[in-house]
XYZ file of C-alpha atoms in Angstrom:
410
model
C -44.942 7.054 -66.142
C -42.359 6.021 -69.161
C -41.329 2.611 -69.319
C -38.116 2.556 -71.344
C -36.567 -0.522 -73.086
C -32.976 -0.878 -74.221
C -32.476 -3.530 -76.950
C -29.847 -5.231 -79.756
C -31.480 -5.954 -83.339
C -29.970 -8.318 -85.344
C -31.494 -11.024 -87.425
C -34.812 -9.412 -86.220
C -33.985 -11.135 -82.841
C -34.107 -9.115 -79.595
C -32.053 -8.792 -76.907
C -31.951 -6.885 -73.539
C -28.868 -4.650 -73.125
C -27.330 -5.130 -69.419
C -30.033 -4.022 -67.018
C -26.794 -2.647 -64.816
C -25.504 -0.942 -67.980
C -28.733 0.335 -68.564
C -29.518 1.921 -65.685
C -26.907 4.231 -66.135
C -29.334 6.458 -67.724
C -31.493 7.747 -65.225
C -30.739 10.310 -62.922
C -32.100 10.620 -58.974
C -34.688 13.025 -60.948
C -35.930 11.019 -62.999
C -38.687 9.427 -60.648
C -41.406 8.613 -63.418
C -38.791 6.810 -65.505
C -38.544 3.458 -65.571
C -35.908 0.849 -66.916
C -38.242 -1.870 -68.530
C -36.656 -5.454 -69.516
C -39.507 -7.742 -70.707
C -38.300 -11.684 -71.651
C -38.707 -11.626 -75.307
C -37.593 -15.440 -74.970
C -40.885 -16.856 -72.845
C -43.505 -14.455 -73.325
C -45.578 -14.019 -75.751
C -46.948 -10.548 -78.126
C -50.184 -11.061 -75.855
C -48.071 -11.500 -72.381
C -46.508 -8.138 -73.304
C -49.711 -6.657 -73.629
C -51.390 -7.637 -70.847
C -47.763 -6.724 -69.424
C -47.746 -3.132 -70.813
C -51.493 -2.948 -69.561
C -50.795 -3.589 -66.402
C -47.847 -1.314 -65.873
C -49.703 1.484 -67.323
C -47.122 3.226 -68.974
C -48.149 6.484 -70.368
C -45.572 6.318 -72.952
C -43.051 3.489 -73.563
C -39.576 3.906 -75.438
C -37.504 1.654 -77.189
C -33.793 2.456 -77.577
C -32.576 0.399 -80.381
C -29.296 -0.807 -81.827
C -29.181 -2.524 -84.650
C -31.276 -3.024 -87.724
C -34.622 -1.700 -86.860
C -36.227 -4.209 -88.759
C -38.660 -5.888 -86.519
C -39.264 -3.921 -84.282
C -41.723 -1.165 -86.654
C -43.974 -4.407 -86.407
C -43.639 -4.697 -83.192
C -44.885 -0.973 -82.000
C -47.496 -1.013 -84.601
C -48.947 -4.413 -83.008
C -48.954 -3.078 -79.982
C -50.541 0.022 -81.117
C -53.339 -1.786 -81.813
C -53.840 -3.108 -78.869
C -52.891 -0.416 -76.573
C -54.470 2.938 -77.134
C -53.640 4.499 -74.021
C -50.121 4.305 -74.406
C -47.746 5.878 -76.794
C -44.769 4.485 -78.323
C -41.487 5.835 -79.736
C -39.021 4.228 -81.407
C -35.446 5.594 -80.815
C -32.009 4.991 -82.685
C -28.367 4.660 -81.208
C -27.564 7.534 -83.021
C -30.546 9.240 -80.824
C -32.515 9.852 -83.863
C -36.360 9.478 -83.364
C -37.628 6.890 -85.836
C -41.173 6.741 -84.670
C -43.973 8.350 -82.172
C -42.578 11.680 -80.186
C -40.195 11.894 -77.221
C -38.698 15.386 -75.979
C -36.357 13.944 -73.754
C -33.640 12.199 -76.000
C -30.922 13.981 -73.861
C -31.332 11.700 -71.098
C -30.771 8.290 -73.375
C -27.301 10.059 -74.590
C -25.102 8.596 -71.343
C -26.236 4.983 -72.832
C -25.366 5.296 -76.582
C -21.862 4.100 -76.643
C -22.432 0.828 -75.340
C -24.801 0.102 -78.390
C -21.432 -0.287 -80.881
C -19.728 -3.421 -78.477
C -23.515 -5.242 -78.472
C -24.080 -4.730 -82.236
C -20.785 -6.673 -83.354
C -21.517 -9.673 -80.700
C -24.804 -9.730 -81.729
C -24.126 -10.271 -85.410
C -22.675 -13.558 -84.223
C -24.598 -14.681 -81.974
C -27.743 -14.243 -83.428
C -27.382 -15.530 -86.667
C -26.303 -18.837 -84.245
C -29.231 -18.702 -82.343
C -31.612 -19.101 -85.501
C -29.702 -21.960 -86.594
C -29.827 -23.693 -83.038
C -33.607 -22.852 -83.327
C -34.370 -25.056 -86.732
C -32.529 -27.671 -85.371
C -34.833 -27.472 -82.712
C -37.928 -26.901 -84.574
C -37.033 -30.294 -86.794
C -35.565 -32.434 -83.479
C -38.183 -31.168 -81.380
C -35.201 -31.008 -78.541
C -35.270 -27.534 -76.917
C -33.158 -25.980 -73.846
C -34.522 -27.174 -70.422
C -34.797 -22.804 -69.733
C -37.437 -22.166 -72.584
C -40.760 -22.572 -71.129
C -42.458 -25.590 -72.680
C -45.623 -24.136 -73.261
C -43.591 -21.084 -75.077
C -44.701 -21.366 -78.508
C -41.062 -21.059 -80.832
C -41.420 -22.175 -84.047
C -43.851 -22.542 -86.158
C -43.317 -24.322 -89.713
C -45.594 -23.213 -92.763
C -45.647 -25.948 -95.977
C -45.357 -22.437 -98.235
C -46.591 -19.445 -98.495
C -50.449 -20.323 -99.772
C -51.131 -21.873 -96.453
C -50.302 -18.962 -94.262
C -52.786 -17.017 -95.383
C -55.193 -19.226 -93.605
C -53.465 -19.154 -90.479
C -55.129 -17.381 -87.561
C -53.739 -14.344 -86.470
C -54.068 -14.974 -82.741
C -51.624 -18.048 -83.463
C -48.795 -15.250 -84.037
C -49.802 -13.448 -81.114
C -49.921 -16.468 -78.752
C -46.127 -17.076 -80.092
C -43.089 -15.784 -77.660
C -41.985 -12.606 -79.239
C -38.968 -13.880 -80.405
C -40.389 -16.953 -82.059
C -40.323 -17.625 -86.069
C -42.406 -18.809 -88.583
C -40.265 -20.937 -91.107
C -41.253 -21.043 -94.547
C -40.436 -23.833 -96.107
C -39.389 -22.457 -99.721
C -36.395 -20.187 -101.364
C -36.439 -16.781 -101.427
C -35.847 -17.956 -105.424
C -39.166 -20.102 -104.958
C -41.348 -17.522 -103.600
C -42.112 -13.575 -103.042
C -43.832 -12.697 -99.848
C -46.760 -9.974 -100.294
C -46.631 -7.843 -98.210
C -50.609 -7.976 -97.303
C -49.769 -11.264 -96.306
C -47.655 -10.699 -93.838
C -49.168 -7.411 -92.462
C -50.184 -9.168 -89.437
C -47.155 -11.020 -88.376
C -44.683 -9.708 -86.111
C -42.741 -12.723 -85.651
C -39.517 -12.973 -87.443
C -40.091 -14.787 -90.939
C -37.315 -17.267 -92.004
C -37.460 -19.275 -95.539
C -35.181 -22.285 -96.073
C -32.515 -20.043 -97.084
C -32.269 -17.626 -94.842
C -29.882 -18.927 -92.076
C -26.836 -19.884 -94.386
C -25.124 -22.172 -91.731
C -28.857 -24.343 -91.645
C -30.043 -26.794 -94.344
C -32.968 -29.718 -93.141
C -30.295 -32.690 -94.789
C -28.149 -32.209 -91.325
C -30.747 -34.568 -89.752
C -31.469 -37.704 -90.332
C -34.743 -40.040 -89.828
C -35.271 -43.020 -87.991
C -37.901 -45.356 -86.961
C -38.870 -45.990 -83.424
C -37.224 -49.401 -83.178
C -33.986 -47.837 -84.760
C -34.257 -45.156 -82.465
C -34.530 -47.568 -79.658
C -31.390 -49.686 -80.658
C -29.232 -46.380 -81.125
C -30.563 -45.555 -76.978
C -29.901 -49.239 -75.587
C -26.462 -49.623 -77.748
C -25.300 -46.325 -75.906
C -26.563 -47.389 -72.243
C -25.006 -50.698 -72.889
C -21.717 -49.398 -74.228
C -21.143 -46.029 -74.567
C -21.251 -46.566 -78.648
C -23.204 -44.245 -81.095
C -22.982 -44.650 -84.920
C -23.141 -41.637 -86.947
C -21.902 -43.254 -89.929
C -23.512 -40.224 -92.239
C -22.224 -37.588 -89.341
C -26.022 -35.788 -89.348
C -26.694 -33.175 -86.792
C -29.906 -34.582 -85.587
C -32.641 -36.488 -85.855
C -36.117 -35.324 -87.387
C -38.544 -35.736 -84.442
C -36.208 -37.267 -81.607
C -38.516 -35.663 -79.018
C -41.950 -36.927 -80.449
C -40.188 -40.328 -80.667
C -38.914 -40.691 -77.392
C -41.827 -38.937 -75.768
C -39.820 -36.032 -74.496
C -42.017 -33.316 -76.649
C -42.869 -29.843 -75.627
C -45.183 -27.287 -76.893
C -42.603 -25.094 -78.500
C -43.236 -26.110 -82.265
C -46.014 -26.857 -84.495
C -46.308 -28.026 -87.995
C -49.450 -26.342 -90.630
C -49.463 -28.344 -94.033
C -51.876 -28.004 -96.592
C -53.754 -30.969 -95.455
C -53.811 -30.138 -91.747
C -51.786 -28.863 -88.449
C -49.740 -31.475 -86.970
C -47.300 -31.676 -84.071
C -44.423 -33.260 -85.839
C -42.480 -32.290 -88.840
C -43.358 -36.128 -90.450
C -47.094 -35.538 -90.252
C -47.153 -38.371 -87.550
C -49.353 -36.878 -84.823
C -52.082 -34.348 -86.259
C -53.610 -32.201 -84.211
C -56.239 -30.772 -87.004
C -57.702 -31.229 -90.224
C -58.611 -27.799 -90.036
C -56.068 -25.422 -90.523
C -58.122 -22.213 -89.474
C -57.982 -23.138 -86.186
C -57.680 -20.643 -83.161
C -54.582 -20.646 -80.937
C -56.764 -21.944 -78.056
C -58.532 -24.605 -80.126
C -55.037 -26.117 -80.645
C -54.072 -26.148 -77.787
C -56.811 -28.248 -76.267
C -55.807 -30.688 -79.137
C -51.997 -31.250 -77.491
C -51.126 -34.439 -75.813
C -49.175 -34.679 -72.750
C -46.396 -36.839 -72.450
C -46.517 -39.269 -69.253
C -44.063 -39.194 -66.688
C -41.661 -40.844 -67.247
C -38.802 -42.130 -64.996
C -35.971 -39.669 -64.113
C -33.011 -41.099 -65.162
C -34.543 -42.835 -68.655
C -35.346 -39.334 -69.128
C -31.908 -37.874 -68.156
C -30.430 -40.711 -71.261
C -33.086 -39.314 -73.663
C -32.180 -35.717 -72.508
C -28.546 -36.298 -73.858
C -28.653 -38.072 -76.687
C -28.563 -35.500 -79.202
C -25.920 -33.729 -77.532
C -24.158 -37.147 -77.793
C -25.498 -37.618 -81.878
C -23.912 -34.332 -82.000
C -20.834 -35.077 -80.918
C -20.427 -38.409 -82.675
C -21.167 -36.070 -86.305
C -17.931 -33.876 -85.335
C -15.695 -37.143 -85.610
C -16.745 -38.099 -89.150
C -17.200 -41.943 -89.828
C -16.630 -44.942 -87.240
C -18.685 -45.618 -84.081
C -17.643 -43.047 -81.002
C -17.621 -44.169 -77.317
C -18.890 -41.995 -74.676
C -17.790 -42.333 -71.308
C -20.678 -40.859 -68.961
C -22.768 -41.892 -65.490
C -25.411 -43.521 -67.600
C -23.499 -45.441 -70.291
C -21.508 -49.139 -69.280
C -17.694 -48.795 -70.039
C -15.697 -50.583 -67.833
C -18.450 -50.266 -65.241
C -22.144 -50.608 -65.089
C -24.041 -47.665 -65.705
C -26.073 -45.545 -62.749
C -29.559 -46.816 -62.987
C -31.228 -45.443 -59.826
C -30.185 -41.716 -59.101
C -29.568 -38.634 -61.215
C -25.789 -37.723 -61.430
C -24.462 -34.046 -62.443
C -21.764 -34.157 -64.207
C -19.688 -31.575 -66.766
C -17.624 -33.835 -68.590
C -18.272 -36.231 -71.369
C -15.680 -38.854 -72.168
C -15.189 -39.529 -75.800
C -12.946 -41.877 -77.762
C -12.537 -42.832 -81.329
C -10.329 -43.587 -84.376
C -8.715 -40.079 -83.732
C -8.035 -40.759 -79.824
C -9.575 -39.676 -76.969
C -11.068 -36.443 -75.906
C -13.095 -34.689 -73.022
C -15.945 -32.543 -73.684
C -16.817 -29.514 -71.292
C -20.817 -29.225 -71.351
C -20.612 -25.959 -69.520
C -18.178 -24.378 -71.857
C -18.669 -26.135 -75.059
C -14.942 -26.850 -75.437
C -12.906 -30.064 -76.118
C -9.643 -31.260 -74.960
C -7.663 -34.167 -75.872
C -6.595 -36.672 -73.297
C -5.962 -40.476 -73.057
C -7.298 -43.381 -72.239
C -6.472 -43.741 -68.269
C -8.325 -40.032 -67.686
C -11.519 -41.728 -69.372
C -11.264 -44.421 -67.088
C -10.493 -42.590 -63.797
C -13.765 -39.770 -65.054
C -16.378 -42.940 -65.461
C -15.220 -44.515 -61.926
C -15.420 -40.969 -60.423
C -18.979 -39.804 -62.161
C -19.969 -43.470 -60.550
C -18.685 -42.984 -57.384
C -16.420 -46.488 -57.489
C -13.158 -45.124 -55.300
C -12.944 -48.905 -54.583
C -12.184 -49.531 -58.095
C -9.771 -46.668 -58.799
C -8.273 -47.603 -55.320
C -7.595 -51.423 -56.506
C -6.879 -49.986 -59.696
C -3.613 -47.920 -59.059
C -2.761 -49.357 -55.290
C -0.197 -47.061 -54.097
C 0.250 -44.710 -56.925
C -4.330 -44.137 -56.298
C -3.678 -40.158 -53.994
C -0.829 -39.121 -57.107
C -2.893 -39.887 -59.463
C -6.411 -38.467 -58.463
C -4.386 -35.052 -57.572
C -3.216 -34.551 -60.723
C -7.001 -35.957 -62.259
C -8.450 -33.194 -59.911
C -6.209 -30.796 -60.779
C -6.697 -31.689 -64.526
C -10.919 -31.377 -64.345
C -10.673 -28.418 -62.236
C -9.038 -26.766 -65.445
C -10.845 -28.507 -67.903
């Protein structure tokens, strides 16, 4: 059978074209084809493997847009591991680039949606790599990547990676990088060094729209002020308007296994050395993992405030200098905050010296509004009709129409 996969390269990320789109390829006689989408986002090189083993694909195609960067390191891994199987490596402009495949007529109905994919991607990828540092220094990942996904891994510089294990790259999700920590001005990779590493390789200059002095550090106690201040009053200061904070997740106990830290001096699972994992740097994937603590449980809704924090110390670094007020379920504005359930909710209130303003979580958009909206959202994400009803009397069914009518469009 041929297992054929249909990706974007940009930024040595990959990305699944439509599986609908894709499809369009095969004809009724094509019986021993088959459309293959693996998740590059939660699987590791060694999942896809064991995947590809599995499936036993005779031969396996990718059709690639893009920059064909990656993804040469990518086949020749899994040549290595997979002798039964052949690969080919095919262009958008249908030109074989690797292996041998005879039937390049049948990927010709898919080429033209290759061009539409390869100018989002430019965008969105370069995006997603700076979204990723931020999470490799914050430790705060999206609640979709699996936790036990290894993401990022940070190097010290380039002498240390050459005592890193190999089967730490594998055991890495196949779109996962390992971040340098010097210039491309500091530092010129060999080539030998890298032989073995599929992942994509970022230095501290690579993603233009990322620099480490967009977060900030601060002790647990601080840390703990900046939480109960927000619960207690809807207040964050973000006086120097950073991005983020080095470690949030590590100190609020929130951590996953996505990152991991390898200085000269050891392998740690924070980015200021605070909990090591090894003295050792030669360590097996395996043998690290056994090092990991878990976090305890802790209770749903303090975890729900944690959760949104940084979203919030976001926020507060778009409206440079002065304190901002958030109005959500779990922050006291003009009522107490929800300490017993777990409340969905879309909308963030905010206020500050420029006015007041709603936030849309789901589509990352922001839309000024006044003060009596803020007040009518935090009584509604609380449930308090009482309050809205002695609040505006007779004028209460006008108003929450047009507030209705207002959030529906938000």
């Amino acid at each position: 059978m041929i297992g054929i996969s249909c990706i974007i390269e940009e930024n040595c990320l990959f990305k699944n074209i439509n599986e609908s789109d894709a499809k369009e390829l095969f004809s009724a006689e094509a019986k021993d084809v088959h459309f293959d989408k693996f998740d590059f986002e939660n699987n590791t090189f060694i999942d896809f493997v064991d995947y590809l083993d599995f499936q036993e694909y005779q031969k396996y195609i990718f059709f690639v847009g893009g920059s064909l960067e990656r993804i040469y390191k990518l086949v020749q891994f899994l040549e290595s591991e997979l002798e039964e199987t052949d690969f080919c490596i095919v262009d958008d402009n249908l030109e074989v680039k690797h292996g041998d495949f005879e039937l390049i007529d049948m990927l010709h109905p898919l080429k033209g949606i290759f061009q539409l994919e390869k100018e989002k991607a430019k965008l969105s990828h370069m995006q997603y790599l700076r979204n990723g540092l931020m999470s490799l220094f914050s430790g705060v990942y999206p609640p979709i990547i699996n936790k036990r996904a290894l993401k990022h891994l940070y190097v010290e510089n380039c002498n240390v990676i050459k005592n890193i294990e190999p089967n730490v790259y594998y055991n890495m999700a196949v779109n996962s990088s390992i971040f340098i920590d010097q210039s491309s001005e500091e530092i010129e990779l060999n080539s030998n060094d890298m032989k073995e590493v599929p992942n994509i390789i970022l230095l501290n200059n690579s993603v233009p729209s990322f620099q480490k002095e967009d977060l900030t550090s601060l002790e647990a106690d601080e840390l703990d002020e900046l939480i109960s201040k927000f619960k207690n009053s809807g207040v964050i200061e973000n006086k120097e308007s950073k991005k983020a904070i080095f470690d949030y997740a590590t100190l609020t106990k929130t951590s996953t296994n996505n990152r991991l830290f390898v200085y000269s001096d050891g392998i740690f699972n924070d980015y200021l050395k605070e909990n090591v994992i090894s003295k050792n740097i030669k360590l097996h994937y395996f043998d690290i993992v056994s090092k990991y603590q878990n976090n305890e449980e802790q209770d749903k809704v303090e975890a729900m405030v944690k959760n949104i924090i940084p979203l919030m110390f976001n926020l507060a670094a778009s409206f440079k200098g002065g304190a901002t007020t958030f109005t959500t379920p779990y922050t006291k504005n003009k009522l107490d905050l929800v300490v017993d359930s777990i409340v969905e909710f879309k909308l963030i209130g905010i206020q500050n010296n420029r006015g007041c303003f709603v936030y849309n979580i789901q589509t990352n958009k922001v839309f000024e509004t006044d003060e009596t909206f803020l007040e009518i959202l935090e009584a509604d994400q609380k449930n308090s009709q009482s309050y809205l009803k002695d609040r505006f009397k007779d004028q209460y069914d006008a108003i929450m129409n047009e507030y209705k009518g207002l959030v529906e469009h938000a």
